[in-house]
Short mmCIF file of C-alpha atoms and ligand atoms in Angstrom, two decimals:
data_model
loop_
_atom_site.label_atom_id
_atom_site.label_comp_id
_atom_site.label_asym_id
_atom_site.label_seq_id
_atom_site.Cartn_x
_atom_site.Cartn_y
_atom_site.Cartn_z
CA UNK A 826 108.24 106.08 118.96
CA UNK A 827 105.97 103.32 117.75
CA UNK A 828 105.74 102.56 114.22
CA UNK A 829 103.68 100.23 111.72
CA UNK A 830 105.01 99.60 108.37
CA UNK A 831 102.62 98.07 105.73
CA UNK A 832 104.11 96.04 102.81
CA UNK A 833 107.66 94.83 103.57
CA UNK A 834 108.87 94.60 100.51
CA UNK A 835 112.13 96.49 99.34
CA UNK A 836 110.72 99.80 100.62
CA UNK A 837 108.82 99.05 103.45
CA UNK A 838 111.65 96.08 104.94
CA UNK A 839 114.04 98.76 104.51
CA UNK A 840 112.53 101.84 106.38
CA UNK A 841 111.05 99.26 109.25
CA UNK A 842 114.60 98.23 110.13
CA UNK A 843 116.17 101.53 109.44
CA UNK A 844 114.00 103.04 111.97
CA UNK A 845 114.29 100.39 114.16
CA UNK A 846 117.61 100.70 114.19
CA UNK A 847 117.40 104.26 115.18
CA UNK A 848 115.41 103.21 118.39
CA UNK A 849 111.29 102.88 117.27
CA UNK A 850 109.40 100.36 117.96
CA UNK A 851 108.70 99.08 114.58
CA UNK A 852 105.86 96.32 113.10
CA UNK A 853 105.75 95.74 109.76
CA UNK A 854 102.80 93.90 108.01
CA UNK A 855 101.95 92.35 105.18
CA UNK A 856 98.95 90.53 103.76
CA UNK A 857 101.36 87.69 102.29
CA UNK A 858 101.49 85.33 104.81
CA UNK A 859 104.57 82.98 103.27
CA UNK A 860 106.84 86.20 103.48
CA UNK A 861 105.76 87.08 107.13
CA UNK A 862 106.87 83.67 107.88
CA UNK A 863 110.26 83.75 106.15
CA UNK A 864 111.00 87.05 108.21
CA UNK A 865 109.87 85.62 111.49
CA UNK A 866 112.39 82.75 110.90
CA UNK A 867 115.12 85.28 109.83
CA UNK A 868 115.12 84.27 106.49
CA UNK A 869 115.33 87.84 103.98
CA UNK A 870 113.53 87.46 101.08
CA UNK A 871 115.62 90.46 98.56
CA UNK A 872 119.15 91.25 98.32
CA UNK A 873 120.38 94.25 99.83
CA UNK A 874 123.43 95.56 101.04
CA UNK A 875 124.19 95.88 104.71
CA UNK A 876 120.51 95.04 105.70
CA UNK A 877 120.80 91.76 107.73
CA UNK A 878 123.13 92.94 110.06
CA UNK A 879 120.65 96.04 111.31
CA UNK A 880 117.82 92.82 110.47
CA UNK A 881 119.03 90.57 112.81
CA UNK A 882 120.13 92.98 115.52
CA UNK A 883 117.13 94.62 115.80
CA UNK A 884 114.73 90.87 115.27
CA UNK A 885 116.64 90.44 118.28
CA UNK A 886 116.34 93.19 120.18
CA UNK A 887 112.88 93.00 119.89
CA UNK A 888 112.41 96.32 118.69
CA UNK A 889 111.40 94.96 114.55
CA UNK A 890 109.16 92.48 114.92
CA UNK A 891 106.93 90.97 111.87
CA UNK A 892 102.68 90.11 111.62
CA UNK A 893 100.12 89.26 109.46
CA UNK A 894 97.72 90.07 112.42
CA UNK A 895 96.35 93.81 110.59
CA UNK A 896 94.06 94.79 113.81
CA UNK A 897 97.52 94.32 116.04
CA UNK A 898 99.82 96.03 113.90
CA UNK A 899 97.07 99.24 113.76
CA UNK A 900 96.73 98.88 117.68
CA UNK A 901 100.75 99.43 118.04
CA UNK A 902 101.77 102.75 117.23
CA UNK A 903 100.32 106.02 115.93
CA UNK A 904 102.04 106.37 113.17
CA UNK A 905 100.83 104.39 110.54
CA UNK A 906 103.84 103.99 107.77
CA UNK A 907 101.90 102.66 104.16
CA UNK A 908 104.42 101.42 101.70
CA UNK A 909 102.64 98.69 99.91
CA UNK A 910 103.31 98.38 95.71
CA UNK A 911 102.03 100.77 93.23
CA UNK A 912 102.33 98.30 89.91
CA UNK A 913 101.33 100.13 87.00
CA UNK A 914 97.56 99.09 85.83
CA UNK A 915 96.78 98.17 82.08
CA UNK A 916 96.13 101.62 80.82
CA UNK A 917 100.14 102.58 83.11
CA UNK A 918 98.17 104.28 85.45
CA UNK A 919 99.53 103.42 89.09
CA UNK A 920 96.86 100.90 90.71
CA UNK A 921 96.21 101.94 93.47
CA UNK A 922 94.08 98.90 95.13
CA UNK A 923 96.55 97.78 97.58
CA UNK A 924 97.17 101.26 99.14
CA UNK A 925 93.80 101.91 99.23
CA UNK A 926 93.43 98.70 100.93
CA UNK A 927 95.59 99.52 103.69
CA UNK A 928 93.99 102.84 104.16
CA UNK A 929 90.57 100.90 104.58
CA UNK A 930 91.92 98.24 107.31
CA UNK A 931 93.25 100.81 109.37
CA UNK A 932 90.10 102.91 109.73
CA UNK A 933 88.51 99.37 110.33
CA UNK A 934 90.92 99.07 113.09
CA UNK A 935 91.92 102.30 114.13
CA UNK A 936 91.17 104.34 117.29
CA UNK A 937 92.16 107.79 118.65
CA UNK A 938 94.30 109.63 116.40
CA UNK A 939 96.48 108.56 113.22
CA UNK A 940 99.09 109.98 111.44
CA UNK A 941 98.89 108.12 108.36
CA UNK A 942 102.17 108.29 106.09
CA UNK A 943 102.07 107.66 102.16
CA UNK A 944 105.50 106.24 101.44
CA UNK A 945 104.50 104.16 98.30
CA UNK A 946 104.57 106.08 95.21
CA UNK A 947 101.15 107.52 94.40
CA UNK A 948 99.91 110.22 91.76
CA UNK A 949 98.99 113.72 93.12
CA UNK A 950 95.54 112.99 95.14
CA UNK A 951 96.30 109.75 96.26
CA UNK A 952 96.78 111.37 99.96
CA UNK A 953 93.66 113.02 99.59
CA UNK A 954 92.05 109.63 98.29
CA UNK A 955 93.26 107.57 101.23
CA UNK A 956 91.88 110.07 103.63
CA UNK A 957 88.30 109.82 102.24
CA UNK A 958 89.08 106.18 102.55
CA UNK A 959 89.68 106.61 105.94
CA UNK A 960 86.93 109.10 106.72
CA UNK A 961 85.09 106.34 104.79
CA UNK A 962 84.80 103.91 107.86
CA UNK A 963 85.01 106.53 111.07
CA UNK A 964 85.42 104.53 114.53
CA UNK A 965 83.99 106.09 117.63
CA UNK A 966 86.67 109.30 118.08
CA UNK A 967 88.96 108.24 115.59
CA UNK A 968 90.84 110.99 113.38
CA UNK A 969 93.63 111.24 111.17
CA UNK A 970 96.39 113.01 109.62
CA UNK A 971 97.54 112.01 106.36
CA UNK A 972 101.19 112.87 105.17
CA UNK A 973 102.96 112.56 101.96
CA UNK A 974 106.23 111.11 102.84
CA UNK A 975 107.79 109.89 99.17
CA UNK A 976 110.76 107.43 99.46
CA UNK A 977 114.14 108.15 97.24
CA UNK A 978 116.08 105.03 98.37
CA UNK A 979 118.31 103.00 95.62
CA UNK A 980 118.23 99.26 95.16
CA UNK A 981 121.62 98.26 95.94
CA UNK A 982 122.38 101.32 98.27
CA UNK A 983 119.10 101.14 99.96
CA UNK A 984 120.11 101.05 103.71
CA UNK A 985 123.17 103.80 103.10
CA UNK A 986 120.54 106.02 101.14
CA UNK A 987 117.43 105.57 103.67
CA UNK A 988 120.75 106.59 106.97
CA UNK A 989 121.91 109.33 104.90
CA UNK A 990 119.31 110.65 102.85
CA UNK A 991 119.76 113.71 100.38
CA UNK A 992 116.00 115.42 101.61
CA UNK A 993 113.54 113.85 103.61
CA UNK A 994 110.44 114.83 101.57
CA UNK A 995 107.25 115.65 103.98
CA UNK A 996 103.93 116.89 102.52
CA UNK A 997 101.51 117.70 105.55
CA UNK A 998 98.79 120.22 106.08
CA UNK A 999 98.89 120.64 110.05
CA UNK A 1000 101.61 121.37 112.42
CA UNK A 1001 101.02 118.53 114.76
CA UNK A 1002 101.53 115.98 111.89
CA UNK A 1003 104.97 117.60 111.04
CA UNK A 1004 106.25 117.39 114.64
CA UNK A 1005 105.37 113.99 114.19
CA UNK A 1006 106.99 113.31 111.29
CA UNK A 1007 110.09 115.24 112.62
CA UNK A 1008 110.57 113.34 115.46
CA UNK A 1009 110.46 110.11 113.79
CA UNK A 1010 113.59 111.64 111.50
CA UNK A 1011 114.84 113.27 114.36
CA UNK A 1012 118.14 110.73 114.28
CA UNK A 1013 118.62 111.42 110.62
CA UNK A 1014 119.04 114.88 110.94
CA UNK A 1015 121.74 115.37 113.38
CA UNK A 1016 124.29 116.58 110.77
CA UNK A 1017 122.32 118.62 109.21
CA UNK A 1018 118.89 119.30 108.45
CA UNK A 1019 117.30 116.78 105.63
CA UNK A 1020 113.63 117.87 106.51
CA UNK A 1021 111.43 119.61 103.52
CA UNK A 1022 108.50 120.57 104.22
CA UNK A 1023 105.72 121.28 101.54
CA UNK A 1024 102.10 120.72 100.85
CA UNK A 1025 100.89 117.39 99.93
CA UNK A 1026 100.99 117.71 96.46
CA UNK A 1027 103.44 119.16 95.74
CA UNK A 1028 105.50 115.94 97.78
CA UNK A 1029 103.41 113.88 95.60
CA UNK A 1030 104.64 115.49 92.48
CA UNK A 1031 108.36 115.45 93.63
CA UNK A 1032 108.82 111.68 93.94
CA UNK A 1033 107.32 111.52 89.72
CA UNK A 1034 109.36 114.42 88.96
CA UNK A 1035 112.60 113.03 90.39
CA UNK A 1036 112.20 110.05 89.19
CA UNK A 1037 111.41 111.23 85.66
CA UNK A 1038 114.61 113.84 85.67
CA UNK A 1039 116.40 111.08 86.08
CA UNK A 1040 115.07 108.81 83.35
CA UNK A 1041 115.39 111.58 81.22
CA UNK A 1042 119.17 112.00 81.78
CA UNK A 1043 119.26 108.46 81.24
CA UNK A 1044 117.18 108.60 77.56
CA UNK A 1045 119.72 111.94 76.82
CA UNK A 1046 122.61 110.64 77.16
CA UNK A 1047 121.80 106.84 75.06
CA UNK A 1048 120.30 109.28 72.64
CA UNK A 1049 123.58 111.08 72.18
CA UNK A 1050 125.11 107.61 72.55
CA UNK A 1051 123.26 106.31 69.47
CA UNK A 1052 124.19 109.76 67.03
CA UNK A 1053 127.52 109.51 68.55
CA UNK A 1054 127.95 105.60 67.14
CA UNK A 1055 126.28 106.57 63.83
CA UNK A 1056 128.84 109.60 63.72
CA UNK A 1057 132.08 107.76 64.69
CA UNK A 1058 132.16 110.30 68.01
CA UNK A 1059 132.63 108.52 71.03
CA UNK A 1060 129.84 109.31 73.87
CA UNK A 1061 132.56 108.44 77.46
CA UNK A 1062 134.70 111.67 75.81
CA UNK A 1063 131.32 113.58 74.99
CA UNK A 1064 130.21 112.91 78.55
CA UNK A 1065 132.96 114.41 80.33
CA UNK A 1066 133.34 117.33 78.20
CA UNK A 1067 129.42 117.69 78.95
CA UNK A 1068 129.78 116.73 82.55
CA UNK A 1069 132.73 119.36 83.20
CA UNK A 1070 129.86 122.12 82.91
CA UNK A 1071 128.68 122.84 86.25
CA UNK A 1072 125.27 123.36 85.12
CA UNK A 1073 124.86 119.49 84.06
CA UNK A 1074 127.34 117.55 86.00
CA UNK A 1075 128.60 114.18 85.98
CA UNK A 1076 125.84 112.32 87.52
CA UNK A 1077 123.39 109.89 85.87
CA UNK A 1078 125.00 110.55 82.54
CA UNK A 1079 126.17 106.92 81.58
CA UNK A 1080 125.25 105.77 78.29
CA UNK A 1081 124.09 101.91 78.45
CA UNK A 1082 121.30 99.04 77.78
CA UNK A 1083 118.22 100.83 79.18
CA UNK A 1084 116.74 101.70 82.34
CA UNK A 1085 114.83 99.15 84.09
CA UNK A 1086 113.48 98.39 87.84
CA UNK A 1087 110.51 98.61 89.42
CA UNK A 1088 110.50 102.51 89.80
CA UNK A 1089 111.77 104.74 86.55
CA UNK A 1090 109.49 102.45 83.57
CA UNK A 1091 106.85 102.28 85.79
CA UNK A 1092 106.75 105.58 87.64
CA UNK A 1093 107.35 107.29 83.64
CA UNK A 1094 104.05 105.76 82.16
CA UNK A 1095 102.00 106.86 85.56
CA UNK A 1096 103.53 110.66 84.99
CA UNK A 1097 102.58 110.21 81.16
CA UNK A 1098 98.71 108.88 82.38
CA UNK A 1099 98.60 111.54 85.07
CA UNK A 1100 98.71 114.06 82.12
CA UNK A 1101 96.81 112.34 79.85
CA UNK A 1102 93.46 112.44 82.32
CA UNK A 1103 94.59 116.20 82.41
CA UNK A 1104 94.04 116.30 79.01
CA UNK A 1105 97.76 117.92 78.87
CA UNK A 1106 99.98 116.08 76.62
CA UNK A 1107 103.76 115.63 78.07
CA UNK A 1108 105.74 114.74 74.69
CA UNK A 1109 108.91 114.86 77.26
CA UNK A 1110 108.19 112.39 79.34
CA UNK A 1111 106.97 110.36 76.62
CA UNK A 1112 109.90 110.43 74.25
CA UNK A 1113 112.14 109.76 77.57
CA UNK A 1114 109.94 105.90 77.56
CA UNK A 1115 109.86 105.83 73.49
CA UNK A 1116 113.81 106.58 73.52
CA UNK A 1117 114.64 103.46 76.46
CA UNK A 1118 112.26 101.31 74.79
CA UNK A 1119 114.35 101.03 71.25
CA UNK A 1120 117.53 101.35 74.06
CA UNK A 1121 116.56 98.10 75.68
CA UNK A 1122 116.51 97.05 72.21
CA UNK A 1123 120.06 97.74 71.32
CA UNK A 1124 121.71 94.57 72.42
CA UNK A 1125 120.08 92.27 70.71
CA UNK A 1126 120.63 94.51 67.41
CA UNK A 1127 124.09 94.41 67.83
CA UNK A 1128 124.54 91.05 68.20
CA UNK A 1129 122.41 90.56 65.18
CA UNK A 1130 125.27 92.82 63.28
CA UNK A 1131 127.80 90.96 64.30
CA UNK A 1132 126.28 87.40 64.09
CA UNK A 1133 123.94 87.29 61.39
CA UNK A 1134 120.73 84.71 61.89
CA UNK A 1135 120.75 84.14 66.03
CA UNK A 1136 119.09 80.99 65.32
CA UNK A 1137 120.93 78.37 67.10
CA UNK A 1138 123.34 80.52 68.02
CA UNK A 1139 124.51 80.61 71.71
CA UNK A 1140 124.68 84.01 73.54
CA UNK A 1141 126.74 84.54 76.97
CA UNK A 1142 124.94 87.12 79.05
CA UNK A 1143 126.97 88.70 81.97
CA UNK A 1144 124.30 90.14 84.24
CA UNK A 1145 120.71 90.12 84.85
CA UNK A 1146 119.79 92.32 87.69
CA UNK A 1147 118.59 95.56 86.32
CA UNK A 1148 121.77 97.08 88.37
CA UNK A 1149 124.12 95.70 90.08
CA UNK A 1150 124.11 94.84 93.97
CA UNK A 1151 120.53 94.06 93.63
CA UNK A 1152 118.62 90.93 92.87
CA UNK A 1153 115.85 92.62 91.05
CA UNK A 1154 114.91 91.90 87.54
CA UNK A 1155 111.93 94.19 87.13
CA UNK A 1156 111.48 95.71 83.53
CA UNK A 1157 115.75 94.38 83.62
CA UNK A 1158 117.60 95.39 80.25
CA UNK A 1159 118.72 91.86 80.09
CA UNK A 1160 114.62 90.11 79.95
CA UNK A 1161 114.35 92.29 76.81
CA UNK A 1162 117.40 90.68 75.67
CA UNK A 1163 116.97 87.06 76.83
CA UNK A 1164 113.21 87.40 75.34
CA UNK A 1165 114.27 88.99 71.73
CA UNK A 1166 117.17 86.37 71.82
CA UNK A 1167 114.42 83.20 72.30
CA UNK A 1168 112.04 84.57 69.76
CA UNK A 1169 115.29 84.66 66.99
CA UNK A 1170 115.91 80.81 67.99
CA UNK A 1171 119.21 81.67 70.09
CA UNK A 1172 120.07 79.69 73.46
CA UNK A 1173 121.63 81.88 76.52
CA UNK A 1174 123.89 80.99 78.94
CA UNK A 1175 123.52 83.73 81.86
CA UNK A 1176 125.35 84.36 84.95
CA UNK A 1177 124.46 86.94 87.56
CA UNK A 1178 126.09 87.08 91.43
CA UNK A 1179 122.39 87.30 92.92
CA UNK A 1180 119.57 87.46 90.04
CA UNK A 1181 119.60 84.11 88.54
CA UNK A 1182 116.95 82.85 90.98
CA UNK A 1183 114.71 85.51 90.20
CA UNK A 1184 115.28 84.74 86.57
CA UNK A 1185 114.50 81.09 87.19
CA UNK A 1186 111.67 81.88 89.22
CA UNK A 1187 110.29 84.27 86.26
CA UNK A 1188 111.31 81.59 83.00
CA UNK A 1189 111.47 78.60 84.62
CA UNK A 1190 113.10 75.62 83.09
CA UNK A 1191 113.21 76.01 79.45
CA UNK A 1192 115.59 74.22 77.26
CA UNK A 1193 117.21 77.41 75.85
CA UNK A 1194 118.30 78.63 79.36
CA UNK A 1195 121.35 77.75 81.56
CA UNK A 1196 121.93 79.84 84.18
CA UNK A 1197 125.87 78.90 85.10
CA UNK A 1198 127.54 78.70 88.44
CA UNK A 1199 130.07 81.79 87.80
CA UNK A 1200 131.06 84.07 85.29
CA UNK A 1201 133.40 81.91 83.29
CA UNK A 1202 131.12 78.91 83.52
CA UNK A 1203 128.38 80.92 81.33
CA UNK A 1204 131.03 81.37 78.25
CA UNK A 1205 131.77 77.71 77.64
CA UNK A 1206 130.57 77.33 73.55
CA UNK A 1207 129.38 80.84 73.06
CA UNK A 1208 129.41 82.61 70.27
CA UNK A 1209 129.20 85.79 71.74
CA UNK A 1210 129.25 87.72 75.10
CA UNK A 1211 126.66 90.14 75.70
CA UNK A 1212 126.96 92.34 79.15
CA UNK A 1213 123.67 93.62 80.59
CA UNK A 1214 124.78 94.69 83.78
CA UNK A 1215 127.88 96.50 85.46
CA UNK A 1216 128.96 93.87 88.68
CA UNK A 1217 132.50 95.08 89.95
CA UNK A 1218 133.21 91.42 88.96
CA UNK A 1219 133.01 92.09 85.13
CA UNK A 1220 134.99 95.13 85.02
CA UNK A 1221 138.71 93.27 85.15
CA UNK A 1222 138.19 89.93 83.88
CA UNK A 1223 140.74 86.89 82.67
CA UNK A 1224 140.27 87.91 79.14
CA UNK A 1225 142.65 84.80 78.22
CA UNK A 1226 140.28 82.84 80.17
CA UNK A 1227 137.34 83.80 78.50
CA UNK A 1228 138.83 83.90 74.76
CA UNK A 1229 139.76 79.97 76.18
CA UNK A 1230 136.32 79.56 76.51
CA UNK A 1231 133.98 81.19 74.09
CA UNK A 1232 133.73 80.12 70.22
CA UNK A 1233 134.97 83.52 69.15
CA UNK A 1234 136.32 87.00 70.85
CA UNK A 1235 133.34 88.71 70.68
CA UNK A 1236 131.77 90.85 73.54
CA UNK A 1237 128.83 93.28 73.15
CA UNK A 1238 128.85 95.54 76.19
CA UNK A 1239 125.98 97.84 77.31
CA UNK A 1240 128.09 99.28 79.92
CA UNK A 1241 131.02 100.15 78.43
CA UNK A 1242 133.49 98.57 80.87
CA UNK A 1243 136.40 98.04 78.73
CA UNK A 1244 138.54 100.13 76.81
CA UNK A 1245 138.38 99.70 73.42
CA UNK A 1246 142.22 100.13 72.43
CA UNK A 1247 143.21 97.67 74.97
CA UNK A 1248 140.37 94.95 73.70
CA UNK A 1249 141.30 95.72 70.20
CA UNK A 1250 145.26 94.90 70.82
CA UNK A 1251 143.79 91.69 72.98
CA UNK A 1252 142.33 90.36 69.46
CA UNK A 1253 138.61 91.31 70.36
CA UNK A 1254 135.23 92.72 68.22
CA UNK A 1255 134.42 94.86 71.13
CA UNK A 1256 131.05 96.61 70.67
CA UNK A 1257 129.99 99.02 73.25
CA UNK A 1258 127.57 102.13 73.60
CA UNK A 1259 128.51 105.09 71.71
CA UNK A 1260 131.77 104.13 71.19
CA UNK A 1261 133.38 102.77 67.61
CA UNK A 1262 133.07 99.30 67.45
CA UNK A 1263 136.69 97.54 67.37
CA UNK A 1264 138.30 94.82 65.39
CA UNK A 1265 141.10 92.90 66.94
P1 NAD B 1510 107.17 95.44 96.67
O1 NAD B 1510 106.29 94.95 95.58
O2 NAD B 1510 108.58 94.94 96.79
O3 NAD B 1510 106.45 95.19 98.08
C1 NAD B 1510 105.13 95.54 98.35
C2 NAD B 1510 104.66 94.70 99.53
O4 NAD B 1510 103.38 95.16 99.95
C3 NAD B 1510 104.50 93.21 99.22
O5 NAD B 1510 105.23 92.44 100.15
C4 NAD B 1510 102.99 92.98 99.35
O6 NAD B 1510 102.65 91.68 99.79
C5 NAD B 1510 102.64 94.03 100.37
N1 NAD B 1510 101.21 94.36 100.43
C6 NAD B 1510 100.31 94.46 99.43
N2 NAD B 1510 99.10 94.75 99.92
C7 NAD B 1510 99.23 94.84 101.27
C8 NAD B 1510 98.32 95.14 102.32
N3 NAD B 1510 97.03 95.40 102.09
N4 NAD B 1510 98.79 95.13 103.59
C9 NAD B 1510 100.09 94.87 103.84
N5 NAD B 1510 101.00 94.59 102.87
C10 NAD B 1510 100.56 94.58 101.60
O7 NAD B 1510 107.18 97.02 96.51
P2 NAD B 1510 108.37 98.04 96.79
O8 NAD B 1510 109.41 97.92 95.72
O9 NAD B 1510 108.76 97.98 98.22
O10 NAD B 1510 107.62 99.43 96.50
C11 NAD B 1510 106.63 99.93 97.39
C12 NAD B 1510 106.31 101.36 96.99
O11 NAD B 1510 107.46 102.19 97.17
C13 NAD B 1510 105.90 101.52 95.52
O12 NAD B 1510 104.95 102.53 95.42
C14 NAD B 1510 107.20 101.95 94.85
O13 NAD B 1510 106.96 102.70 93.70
C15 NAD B 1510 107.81 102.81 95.93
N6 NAD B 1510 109.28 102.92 95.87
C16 NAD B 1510 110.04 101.83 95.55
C17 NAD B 1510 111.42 101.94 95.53
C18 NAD B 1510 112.28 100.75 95.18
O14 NAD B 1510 113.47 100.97 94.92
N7 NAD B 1510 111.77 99.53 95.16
C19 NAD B 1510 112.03 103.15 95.83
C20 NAD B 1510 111.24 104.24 96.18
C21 NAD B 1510 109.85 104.10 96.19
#
């Protein structure tokens, strides 16, 4: 089938060449012009896993190709794929200009019939919105079907999660636009079923309340973390004996430094506007933000305890992607460390396998920043180590090395990759998330 993608950023770039790799004829779009360019010359502008080999295969193929050109990419295909950003606007509320946008090119451009697809994140109504948008500007026998079709994909597992997807969410009110929408998903479905359909918004609804049942595991469990430190309990024993019950599980229950990203801070404060204009208070969702704010906070206060005045003080920071296998340092952890650490007069000295360009691009040169060429490299003089973010690459380190290279064995962890016994009997302060704080 033919497909148009608008927005090729981490969500749209990813479902154009998934489903070009499936076998539709995909063109993705995008109103900046310097990106367009990069892609046309093969050159991916984020960092994901496993994407440039279904990229270039499919660039080559022909069957992913790449335009600015709006009236071309609405002329292609029928299906009409929007996954342009949904930043959060001063008051948190999603903004919603740049879907909107797209909604109002295509019915400038459109002809015959359109299945338009929401992928981009948008509050319950948005679908409804974009098809008064559409209905807005009518061309001569143009009409339109407009489908909820939320995207769940990771950063970092993006290409794995958009091939083998949990659910497929589809919110559509006619039958024609769910055939549709099934046989563009057709290939992902061949082991079993992913499809679920449901009304518009209600799919709508199920991308905020994912999203937000996951930040709120996260907010639980550094909660717990925080009583657990305060109680000398130690939160990696109270998360498998709470993970061992069926009813919770094990997943998404890791104590650590915050969530971050471009979805879970962002897609919380739209949920807590959404009920705000409802006049409906949601003191859940809002203590789930209140609780990761002070989280994100954490670092910084423990390397206070252990180091008195920061000022002039140099700080190691291992990590700076909000997770690992991604270069994205949206609402990061390790920005509200780096930031607290500059205001207290501290120098860092950062190392990340993929995000220090993004950091540089972000801070740019400032005296009290060296981003170092490896791990090791980022220790020399420290006074401290503080980890922000769990690369495979931290989790078994030369911890002769790095005593050889920092001013004194101390490492404050927000992801609790060490054992504390072991860095105690290596002659470490080890200081991690609710765990007791050692003294080698
Ligand atoms: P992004 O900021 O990385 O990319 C958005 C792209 O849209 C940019 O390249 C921008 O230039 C382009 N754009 C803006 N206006 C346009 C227009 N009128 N026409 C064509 N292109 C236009 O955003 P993203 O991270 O890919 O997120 C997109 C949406 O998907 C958001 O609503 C987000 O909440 C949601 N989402 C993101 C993720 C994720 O992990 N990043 C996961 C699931 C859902």
């Amino acid at each position: 089938m033919r497909l148009t993608v608008f927005g090729t950023g981490y969500v749209g770039l990813i479902t154009g060449a998934c489903l070009a790799d499936v076998g539709h004829r995909v063109i993705c779009v995008d109103v900046d012009a310097a990106k367009i360019a990069r892609l046309r010359k093969g050159d991916i502008p984020i960092y994901e896993p496993g994407l440039a080999a279904i990229f270039e295969r499919n660039v080559a193929a022909g069957t992913l190709e790449f335009t600015t050109d709006a009236a071309a990419a609405v002329a292609h295909a029928p299906v009409q794929m929007i996954a342009v950003g949904t930043p959060p606007d001063e008051s948190g509320a999603a903004d919603l200009q740049y879907v909107l946008a797209v909604a109002g090119t295509i019915a400038t451009h459109a002809k015959g019939h359109k299945v338009v697809v929401v992928k981009s994140t948008v509050p319950v109504g948005t679908s409804d919105r974009v098809a008064e948008r559409l209905a807005a500007q009518p061309s001569a026998g143009f009409t339109v079907d407009v489908v909820s079709n939320p995207e769940f994909l990771k950063e970092g597992s993006a290409v794995g999660d958009f091939l083998k997807p949990d659910r497929i969410i589809v919110g559509a009110a006619s039958e024609r636009a769910r055939a549709v929408m099934h046989e563009i998903y057709e290939p992902f479905n061949r082991n079993h079923d992913r499809m679920l359909y449901m009304d518009v918004r209600s799919a709508e609804l199920t991308k905020y309340a994912a999203n937000a049942m996951l930040a709120t595991k996260i907010s639980f469990i550094n909660e717990m973390a925080n009583l657990a430190e305060r109680l000398g309990a130690d939160i990696e024993q109270v998360r498998r004996g709470i993970g061992a019950d069926q009813r919770i599980g094990y997943h998404f229950i890791y104590p650590g430094a915050g969530y971050g990203g471009s979805c879970f801070p962002k897609d919380v404060q739209a949920l807590l506007r959404t009920g705000a204009e409802l006049n409906y208070p949601t003191p859940l969702i809002a203590a789930v933000e209140t609780v990761n704010n002070r989280q994100k906070h954490t670092l910084f206060e423990k390397l206070q305890a252990e180091l008195g005045d920061l000022a002039g003080k140099t700080i190691a920071v291992w990590g700076l992607a909000f997770k690992p296998n991604t270069d994205d340092v949206r609402e990061a952890p390790s920005r509200a460390l780096l930031e607290a650490l500059w205001q207290a007069g501290a120098k860092v000295r950062a190392y990340d396998p993929v995000a220090a360009h993004e950091i540089a691009r972000i801070y740019g040169d400032r005296p009290d920043l060296v981003l170092a060429p490896d791990k090791y490299a980022a220790l020399e003089g420290a006074d401290a180590l503080a980890i922000c973010t769990e690369w495979q690459q931290f989790r078994a380190p030369d911890f002769d090395e790095m005593a050889g290279r920092l001013k004194s064995r101390i490492v404050v962890d927000g992801r609790n990759l060490y054992v504390p016994d072991r860095m105690r009997d290596l002659g470490w302060t080890y200081v991690s998330v609710g765990r007791p704080r050692v003294v080698g």
